[in-house]
Coordinates of C-alpha atoms and ligand atoms in Angstrom, one line a residue:
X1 CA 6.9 -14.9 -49.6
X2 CA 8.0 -11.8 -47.9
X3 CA 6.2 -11.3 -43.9
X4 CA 3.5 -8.5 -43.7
X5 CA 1.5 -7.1 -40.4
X6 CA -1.6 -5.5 -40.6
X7 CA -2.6 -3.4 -37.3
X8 CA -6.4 -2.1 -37.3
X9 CA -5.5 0.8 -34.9
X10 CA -8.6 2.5 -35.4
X11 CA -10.3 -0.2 -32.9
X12 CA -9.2 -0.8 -29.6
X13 CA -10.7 -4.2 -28.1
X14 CA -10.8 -5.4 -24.7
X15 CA -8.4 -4.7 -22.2
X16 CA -5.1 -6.9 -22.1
X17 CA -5.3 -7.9 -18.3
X18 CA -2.0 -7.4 -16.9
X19 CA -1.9 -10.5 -14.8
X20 CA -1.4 -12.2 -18.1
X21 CA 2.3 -11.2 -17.2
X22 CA 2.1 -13.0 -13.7
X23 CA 4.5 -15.0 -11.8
X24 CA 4.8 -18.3 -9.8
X25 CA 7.0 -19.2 -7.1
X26 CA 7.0 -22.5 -5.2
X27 CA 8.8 -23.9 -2.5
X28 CA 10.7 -25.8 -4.5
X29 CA 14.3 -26.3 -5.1
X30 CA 15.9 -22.8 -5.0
X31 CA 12.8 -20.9 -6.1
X32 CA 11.8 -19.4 -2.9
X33 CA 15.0 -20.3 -0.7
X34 CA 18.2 -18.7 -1.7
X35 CA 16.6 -17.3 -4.8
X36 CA 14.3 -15.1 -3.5
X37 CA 14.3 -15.1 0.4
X38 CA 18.0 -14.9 2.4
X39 CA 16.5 -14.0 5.7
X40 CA 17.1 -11.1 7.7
X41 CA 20.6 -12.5 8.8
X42 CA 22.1 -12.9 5.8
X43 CA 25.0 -11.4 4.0
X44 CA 23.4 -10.9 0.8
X45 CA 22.2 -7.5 1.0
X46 CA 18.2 -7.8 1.4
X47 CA 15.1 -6.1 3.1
X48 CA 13.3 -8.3 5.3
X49 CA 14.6 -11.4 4.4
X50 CA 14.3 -10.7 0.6
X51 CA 16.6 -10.2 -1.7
X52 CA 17.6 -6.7 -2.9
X53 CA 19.2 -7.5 -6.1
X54 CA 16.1 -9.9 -7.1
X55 CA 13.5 -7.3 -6.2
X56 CA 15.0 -5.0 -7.6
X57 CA 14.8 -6.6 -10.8
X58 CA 11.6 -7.8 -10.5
X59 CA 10.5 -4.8 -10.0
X60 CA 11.3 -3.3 -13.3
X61 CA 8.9 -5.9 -15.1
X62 CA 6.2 -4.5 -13.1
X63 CA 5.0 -8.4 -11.3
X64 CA 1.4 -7.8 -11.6
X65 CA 0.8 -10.8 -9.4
X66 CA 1.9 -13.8 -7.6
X67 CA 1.4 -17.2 -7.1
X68 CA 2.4 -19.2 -4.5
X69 CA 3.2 -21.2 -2.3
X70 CA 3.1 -24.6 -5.0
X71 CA 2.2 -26.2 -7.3
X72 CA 2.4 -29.5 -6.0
X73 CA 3.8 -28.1 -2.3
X74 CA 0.9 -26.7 -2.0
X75 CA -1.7 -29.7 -1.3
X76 CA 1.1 -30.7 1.7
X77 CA 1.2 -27.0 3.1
X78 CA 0.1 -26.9 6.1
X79 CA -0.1 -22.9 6.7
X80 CA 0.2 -22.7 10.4
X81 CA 3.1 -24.3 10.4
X82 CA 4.7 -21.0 9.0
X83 CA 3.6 -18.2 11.1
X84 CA 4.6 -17.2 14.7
X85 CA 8.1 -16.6 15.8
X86 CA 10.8 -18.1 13.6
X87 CA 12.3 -21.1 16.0
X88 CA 9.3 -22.1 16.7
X89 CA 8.0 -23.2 13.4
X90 CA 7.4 -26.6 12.4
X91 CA 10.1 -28.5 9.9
X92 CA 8.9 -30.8 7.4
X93 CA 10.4 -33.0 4.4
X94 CA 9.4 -31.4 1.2
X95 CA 8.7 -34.8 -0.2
X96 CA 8.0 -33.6 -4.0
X97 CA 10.9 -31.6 -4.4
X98 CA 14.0 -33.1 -3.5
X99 CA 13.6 -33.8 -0.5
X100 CA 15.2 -31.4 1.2
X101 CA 14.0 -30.0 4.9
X102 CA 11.3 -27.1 4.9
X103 CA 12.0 -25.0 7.8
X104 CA 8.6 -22.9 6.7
X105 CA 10.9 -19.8 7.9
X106 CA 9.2 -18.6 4.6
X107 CA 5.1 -18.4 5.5
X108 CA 2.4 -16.4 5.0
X109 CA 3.5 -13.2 6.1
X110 CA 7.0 -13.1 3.9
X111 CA 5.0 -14.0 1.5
X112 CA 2.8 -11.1 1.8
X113 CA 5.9 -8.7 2.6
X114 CA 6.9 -9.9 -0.6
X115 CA 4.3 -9.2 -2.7
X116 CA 4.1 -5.8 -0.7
X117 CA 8.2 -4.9 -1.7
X118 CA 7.4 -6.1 -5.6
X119 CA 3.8 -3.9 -5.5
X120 CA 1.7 -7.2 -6.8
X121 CA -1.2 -8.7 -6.3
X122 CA -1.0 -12.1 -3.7
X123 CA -2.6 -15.0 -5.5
X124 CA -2.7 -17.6 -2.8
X125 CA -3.1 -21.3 -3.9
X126 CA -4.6 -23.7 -0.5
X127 CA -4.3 -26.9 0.4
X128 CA -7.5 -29.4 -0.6
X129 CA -5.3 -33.0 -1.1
X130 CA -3.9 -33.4 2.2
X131 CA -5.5 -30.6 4.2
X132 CA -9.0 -29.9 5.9
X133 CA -11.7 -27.5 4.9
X134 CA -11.5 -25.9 8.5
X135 CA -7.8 -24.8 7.8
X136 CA -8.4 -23.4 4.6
X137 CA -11.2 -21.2 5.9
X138 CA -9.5 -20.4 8.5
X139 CA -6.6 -19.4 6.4
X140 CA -8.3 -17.3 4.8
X141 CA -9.8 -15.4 8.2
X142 CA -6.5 -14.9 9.2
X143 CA -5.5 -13.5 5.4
X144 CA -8.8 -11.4 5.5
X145 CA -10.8 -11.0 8.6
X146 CA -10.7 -8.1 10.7
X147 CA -13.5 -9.8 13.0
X148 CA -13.2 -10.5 17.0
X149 CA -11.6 -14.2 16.6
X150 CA -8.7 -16.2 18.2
X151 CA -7.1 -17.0 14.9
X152 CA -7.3 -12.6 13.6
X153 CA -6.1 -12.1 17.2
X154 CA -3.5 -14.6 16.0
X155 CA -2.7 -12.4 13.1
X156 CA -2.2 -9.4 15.3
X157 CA 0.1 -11.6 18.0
X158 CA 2.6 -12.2 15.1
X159 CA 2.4 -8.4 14.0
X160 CA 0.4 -7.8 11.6
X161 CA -2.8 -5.5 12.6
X162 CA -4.6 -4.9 9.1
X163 CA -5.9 -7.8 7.3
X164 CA -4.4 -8.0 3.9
X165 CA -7.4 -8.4 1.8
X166 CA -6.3 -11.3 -0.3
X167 CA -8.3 -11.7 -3.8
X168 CA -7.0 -14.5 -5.4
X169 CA -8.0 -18.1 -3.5
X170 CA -6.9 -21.2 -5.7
X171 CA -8.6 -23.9 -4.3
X172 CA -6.3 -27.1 -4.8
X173 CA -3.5 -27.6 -7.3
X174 CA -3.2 -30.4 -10.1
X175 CA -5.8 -32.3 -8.1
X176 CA -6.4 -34.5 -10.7
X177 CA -1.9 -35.6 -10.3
X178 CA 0.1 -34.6 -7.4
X179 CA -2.7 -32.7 -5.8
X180 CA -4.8 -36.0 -4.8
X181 CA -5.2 -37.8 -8.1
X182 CA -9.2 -36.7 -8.2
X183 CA -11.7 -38.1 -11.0
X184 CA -13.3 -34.5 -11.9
X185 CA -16.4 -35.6 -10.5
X186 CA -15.1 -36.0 -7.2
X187 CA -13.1 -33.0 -7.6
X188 CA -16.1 -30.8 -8.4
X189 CA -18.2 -32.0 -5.5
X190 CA -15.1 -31.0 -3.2
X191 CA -14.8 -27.8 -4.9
X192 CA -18.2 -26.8 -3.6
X193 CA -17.8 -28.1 -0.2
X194 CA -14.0 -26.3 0.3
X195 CA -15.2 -23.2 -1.4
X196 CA -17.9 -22.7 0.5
X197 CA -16.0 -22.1 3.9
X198 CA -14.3 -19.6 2.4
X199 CA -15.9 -16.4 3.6
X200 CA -15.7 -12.7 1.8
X201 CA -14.9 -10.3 4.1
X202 CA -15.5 -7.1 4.9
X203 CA -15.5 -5.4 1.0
X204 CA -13.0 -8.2 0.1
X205 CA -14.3 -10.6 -2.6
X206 CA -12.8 -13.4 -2.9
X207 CA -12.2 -14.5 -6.7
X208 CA -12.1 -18.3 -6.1
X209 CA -9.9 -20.4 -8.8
X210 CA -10.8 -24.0 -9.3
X211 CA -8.3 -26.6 -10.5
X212 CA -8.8 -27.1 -14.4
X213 CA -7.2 -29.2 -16.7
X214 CA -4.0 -30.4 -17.6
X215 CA -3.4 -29.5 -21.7
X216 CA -6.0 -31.4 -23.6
X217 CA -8.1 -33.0 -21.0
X218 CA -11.5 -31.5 -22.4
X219 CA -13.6 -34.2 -20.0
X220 CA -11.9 -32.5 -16.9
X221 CA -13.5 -29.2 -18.0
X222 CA -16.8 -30.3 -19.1
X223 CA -17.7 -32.9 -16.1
X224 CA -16.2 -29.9 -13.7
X225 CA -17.8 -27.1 -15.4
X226 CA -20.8 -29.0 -15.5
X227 CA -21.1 -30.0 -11.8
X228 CA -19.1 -26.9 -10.0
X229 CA -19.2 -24.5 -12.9
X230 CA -21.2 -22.3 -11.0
X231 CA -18.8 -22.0 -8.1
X232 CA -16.2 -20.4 -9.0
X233 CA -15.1 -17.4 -10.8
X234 CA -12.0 -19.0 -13.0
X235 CA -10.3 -22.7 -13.9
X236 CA -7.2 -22.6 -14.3
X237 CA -4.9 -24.5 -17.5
X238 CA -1.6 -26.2 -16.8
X239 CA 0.5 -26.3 -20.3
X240 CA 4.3 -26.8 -20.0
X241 CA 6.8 -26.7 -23.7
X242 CA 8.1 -30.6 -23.2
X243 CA 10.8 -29.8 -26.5
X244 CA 10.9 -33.8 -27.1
X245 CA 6.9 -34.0 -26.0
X246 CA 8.3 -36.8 -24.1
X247 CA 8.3 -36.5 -20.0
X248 CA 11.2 -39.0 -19.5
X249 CA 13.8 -37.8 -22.1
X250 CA 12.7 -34.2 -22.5
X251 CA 16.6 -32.9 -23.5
X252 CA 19.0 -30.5 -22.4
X253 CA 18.2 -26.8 -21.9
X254 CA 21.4 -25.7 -24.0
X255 CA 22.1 -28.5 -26.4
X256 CA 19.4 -28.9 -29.2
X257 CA 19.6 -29.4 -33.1
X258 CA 17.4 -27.6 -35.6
X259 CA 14.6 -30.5 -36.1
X260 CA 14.5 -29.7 -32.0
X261 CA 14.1 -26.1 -31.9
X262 CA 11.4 -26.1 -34.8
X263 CA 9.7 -28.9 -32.6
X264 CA 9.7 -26.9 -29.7
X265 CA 8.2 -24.2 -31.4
X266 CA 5.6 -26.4 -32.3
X267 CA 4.6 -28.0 -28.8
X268 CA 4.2 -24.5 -27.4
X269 CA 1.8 -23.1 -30.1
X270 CA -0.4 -26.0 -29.2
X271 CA -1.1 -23.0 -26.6
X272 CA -3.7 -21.5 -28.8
X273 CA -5.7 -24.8 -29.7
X274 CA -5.9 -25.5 -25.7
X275 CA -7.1 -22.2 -24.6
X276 CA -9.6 -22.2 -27.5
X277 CA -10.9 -25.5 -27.0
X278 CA -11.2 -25.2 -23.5
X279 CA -13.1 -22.1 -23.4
X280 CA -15.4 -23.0 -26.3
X281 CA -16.6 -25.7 -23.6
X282 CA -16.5 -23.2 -20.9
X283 CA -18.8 -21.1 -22.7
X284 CA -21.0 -24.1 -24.3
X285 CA -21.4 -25.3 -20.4
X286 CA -22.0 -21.9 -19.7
X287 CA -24.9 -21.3 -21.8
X288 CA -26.6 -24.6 -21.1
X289 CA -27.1 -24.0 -17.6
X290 CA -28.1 -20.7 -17.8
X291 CA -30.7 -22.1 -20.0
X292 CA -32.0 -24.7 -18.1
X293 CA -31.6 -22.8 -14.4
X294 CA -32.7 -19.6 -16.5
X295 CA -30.9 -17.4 -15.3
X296 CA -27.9 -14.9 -16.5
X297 CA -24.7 -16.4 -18.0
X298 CA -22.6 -16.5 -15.5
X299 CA -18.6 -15.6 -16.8
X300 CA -16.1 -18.2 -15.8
X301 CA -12.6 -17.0 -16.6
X302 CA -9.3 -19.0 -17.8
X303 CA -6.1 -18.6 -15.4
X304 CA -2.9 -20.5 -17.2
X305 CA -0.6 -20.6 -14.0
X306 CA 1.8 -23.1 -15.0
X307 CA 3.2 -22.5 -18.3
X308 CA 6.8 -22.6 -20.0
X309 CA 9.8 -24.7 -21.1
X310 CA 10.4 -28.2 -19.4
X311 CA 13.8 -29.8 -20.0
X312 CA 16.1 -32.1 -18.1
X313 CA 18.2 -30.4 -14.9
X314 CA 21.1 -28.9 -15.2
X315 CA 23.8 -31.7 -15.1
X316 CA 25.1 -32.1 -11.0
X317 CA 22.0 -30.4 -9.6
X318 CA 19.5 -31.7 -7.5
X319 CA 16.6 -33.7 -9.9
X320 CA 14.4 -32.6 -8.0
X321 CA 15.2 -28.5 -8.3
X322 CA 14.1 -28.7 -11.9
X323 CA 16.9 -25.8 -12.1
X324 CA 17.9 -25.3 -15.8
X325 CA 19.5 -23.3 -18.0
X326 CA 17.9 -20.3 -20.2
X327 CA 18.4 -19.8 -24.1
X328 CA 17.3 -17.5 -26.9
X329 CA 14.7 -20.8 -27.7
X330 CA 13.0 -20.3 -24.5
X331 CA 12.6 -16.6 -24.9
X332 CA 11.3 -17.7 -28.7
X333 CA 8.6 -19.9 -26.5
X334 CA 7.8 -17.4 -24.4
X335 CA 7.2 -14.3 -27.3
X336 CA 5.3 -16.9 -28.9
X337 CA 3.5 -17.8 -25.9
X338 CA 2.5 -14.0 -24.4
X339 CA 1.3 -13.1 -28.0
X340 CA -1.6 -16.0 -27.9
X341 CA -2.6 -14.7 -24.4
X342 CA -2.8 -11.1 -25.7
X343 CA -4.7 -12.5 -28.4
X344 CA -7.1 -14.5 -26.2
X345 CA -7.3 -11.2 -23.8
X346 CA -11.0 -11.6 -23.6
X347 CA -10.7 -15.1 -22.1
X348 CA -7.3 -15.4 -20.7
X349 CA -7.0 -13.1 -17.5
X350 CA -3.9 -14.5 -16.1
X351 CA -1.1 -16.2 -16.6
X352 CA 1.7 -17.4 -14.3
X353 CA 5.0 -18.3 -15.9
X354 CA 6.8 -21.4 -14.0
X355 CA 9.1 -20.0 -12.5
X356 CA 10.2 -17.0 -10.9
X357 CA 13.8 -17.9 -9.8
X358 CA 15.8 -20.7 -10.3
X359 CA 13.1 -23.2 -11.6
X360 CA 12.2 -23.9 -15.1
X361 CA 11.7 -21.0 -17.0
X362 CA 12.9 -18.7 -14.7
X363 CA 13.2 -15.0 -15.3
X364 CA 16.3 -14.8 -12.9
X365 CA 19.0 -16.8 -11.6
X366 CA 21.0 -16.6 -8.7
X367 CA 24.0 -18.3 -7.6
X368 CA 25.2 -17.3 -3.9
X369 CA 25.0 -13.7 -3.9
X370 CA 25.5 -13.3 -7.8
X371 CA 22.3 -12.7 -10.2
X372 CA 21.7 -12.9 -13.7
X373 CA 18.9 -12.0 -16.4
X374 CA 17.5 -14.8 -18.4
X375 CA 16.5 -14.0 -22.4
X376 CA 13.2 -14.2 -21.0
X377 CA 13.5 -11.9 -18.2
X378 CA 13.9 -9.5 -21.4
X379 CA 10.6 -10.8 -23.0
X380 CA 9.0 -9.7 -20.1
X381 CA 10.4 -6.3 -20.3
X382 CA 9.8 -6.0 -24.3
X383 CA 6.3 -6.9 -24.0
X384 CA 5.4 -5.3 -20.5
X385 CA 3.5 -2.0 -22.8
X386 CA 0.8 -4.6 -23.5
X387 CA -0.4 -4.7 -19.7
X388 CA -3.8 -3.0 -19.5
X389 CA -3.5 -2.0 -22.7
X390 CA -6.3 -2.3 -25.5
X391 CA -6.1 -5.1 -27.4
X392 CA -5.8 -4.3 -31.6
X393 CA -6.6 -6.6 -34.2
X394 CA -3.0 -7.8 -35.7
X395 CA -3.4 -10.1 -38.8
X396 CA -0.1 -11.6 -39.7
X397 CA 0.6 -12.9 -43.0
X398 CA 3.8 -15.1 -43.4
X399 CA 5.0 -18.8 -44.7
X400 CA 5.4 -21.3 -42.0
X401 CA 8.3 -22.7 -40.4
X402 CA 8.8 -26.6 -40.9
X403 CA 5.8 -27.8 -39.2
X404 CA 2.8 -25.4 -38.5
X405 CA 3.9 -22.4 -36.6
X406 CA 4.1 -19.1 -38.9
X407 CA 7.8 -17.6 -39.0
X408 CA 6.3 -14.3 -37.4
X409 CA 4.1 -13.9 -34.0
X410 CA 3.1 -10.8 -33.1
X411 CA 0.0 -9.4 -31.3
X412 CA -0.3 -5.2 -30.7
X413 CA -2.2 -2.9 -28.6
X414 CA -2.9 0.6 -27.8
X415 CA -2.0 2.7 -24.5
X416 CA -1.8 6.1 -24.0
X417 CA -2.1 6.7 -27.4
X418 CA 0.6 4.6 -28.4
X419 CA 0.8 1.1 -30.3
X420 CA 2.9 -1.5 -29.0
X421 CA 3.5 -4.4 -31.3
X422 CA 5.6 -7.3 -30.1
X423 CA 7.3 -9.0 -33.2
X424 CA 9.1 -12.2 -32.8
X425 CA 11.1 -13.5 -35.8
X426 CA 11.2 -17.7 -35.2
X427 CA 13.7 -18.8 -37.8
X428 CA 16.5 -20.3 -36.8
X429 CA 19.1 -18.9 -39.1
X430 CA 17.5 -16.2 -41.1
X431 CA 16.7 -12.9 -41.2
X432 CA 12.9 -10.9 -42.5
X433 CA 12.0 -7.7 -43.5
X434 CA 8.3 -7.6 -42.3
X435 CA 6.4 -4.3 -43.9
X436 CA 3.8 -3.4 -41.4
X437 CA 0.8 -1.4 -42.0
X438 CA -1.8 0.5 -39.7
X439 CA -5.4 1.0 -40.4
X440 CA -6.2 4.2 -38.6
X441 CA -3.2 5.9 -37.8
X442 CA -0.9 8.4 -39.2
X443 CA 2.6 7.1 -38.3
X444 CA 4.7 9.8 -37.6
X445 CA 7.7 8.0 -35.1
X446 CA 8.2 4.6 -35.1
X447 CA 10.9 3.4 -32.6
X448 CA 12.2 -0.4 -31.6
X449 CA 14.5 -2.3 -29.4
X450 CA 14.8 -6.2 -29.1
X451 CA 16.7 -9.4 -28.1
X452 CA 18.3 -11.3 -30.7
X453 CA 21.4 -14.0 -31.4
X454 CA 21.7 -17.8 -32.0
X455 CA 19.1 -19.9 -30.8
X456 CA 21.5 -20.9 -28.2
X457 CA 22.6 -18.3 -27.1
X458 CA 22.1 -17.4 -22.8
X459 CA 23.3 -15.5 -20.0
X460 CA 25.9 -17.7 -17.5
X461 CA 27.6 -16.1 -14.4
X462 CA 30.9 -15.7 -17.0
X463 CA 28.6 -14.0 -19.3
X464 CA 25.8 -11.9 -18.0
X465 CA 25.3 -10.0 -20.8
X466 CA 25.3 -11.9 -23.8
X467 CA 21.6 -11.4 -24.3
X468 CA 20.7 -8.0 -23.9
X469 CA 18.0 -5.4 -25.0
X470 CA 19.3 -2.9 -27.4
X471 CA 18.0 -0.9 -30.3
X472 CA 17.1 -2.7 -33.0
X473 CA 17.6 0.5 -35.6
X474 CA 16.7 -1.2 -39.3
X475 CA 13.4 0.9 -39.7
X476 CA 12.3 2.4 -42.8
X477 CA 9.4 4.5 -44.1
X478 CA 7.2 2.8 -47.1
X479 CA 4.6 4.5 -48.7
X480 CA 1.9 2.4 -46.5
X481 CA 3.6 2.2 -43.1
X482 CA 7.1 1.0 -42.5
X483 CA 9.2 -1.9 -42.9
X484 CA 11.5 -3.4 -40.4
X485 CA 14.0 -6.1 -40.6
X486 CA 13.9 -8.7 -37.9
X487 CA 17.3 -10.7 -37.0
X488 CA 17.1 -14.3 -37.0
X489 CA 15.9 -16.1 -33.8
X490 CA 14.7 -12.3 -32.1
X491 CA 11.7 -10.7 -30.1
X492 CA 11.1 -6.9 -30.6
X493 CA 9.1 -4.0 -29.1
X494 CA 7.9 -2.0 -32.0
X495 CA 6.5 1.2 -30.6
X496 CA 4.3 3.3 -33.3
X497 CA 3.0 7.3 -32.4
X498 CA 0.6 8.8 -34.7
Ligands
LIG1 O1 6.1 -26.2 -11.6 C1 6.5 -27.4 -11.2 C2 5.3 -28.4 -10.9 O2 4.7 -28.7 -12.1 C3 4.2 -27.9 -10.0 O3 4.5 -28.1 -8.7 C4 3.1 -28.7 -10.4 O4 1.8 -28.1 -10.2 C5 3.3 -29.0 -11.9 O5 3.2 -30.4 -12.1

């Protein structure tokens, strides 16, 4: 059977929240140090400590937003002990990761500067396992308040007049694991208590994010739903791509066979069945307590802000860095991935890849003052149309792989009166002419460009451009739209103009 979209162009849907194209970065093996923040005194050109070359790259994906500073660093961050003058700060033992001494010369302000240089959003994820309800609100004065206090008078001591106006508040991280290994009932009752020292201020509204579940733990979402559900504005998923589905022989980044690459296809489409499972008992929790309380529905949102491909380190780094390499198969996961969240846009409202630099499914990596690209660092760029676009309805029809997963994802929207459609061929080894049709629309220019090459196939530091955007030219006209041929193992940008 030959592959066939359908577009229905003629209705636009809800609004593709950009944040669905968010980032995280953790203080955690070279994420954050080296990868992203030098310091001032370093030779590697940077601006305030960060990075040039890194920015600058980020840049061009447009980071809506931000998360930091863990993951699991963040139930044993303690934020005072990063701000104030440099030598003074407090050093620790950043006992998940490695190990490894945290000068906290990287704090709250750098992280703000950063998110200032990059144009995003903060999204600021506190400390409930191992810290105290007085430091998180008073984390967030000194984030938010412009008030007469010691702790804004703080703020201004270590230069910074203006509060910030932080939005995003995650209260706790994996609290059920690493964050404090919570039952969901105890969980939920210190949800309420933590969030509710968390002041708005001034016209800043908080937009507090409880810990959710981890994959298919339904009774996390119901029991907290059901007891805090009314507390917060969003839960948040963690999902990662485990190729093997097995934590303690996951396999290499780089080496794989084809039963492995169809199998890791499969794990990450499980993506659609959690966030629609999950949600169905948001909304189901939802109703039921508006019912009994009688009052409105009140909208919880779903946040995914740890997703992406898990495999073993790269052999002679640091275990605990969780640095790895980058292939064509991860960029397959995350096309796949980004189209199920466009799809879900009117439940999913953000998304935070794990991670920025130099850990897991990193966008970028760095090695001393040398960067590269990762295939998907060019997902991101193919698909970054789709932020705050409209949503259109994009039926695909097409045989499945071995297992489940159909050889073509897509998902398309419409923005400034252009249709993106992102296209991702899965097969390993073959190519697809896929004839696409739009309801709505006269087609008069239809232009692509996409990443494409052997499944294992990446960008090394001898190599930097192995994988790289280019045209993708094999377009043709058809009496009901236009048909274009996808190379094996590749992700397009298919832009359409009526
Ligand atoms: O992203 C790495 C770790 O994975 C995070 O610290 C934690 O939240 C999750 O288990």
């Amino acid at each position: 059977m030959g592959v066939s979209i359908h577009i229905d162009g003629a209705r636009p849907g809800v609004t593709i929240n950009k944040n669905i194209y968010g980032h995280f970065s953790e203080h955690l093996g070279r994420c954050i140090y080296g990868g992203i923040f030098v310091g001032k005194d370093s030779p590697i050109p940077n601006v305030n400590g960060m990075r040039t070359d890194v920015v600058e790259a980020l840049k061009k994906l447009e980071v809506p937003v931000l998360r930091w500073p863990g993951g699991c660093f963040a139930d044993e961050y303690h934020w005072q002990d990063g701000v104030g003058p440099q030598e003074s700060r407090k050093r620790m033992v950043n006992t998940n990761w490695g190990g490894v001494v945290e000068d906290n010369s990287f704090g709250t302000h750098e992280f703000l500067e950063l998110c200032r240089q990059l144009g995003c959003e903060p999204y600021i994820n506190a400390n409930v396992g191992s810290g105290s309800v007085r430091e998180m609100a008073e984390w967030v004065e000194y984030l938010n308040s412009d008030g007469d206090s010691s702790v804004v008078k703080q703020r201004w001591a270590n230069g910074q007049k203006d509060a910030w106006g932080v939005k995003y508040l995650g209260i706790g991280n994996e609290s059920w694991g690493c964050g404090g290994n919570m039952r969901p009932e105890y969980y939920a009752d210190e949800f309420r208590r933590f969030s509710t020292f968390c002041r708005d201020y001034g016209k800043n509204k908080l937009y507090r994010i409880a810990c959710g579940p981890s994959d298919d733990d339904l009774r996390w979402t119901e029991v907290l739903m059901k007891q805090a559900g009314r507390h917060f504005d969003a839960l948040t998923l963690h999902s990662y791509t485990i190729p093997s589905g097995k934590w303690k022989d996951k396999g290499e980044a780089t080496v794989f066979d084809e039963e492995r690459y169809y199998q890791t296809l499969e794990r990450a489409n499980r993506m659609e069945k959690l966030v629609t499972d999950h949600c169905a008992i948001i909304d189901r929790v939802e109703r039921e307590l508006a019912k009994r309380e009688g009052e409105k529905v009140h909208r919880v949102d779903l946040i995914v802000d740890e997703w992406g491909c898990w495999h073993e380190v790269e052999k002679g780094t640091n275990p605990g860095f969780l640095y790895q390499q980058n292939t064509m198969r991860d960029a397959m996961v995350a096309a796949l991935t980004l189209n199920i969240f466009n799809r879900h846009a009117d439940r999913v409202v953000m998304a935070n890849i794990a991670q920025m630099v130099n850990v897991l499914q990193s966008v970028i990596l760095t090695e001393g003052d040398d960067m590269l690209l990762t295939p998907t660092y060019h997902v991101f760029d193919l698909y970054r149309r789709h932020m705050d676009a409209s949503l259109l309805d994009c039926a695909v029809f097409a045989d499945s792989l071995p297992g489940s997963v159909k050889q073509v994802s897509a998902s398309a929207s419409l923005r400034d009166g252009e249709i993106t459609l992102t296209a991702a061929n899965l097969h390993m080894t073959d190519a697809v002419d896929v004839d696409i049709t739009v309801d709505g629309v006269d087609v008069k220019d239809v232009t692509a460009r996409a990443i494409s090459g052997d499944a294992h196939d990446m960008n090394t530091f001898e190599d930097k451009e192995k994988v790289v955007i280019r045209p993708l030219t094999a377009i043709r006209r058809t009496a009901s739209g236009f048909t274009v041929t996808l190379p094996a193992c590749s992700v397009a940008e298919i832009r359409v103009r009526g």
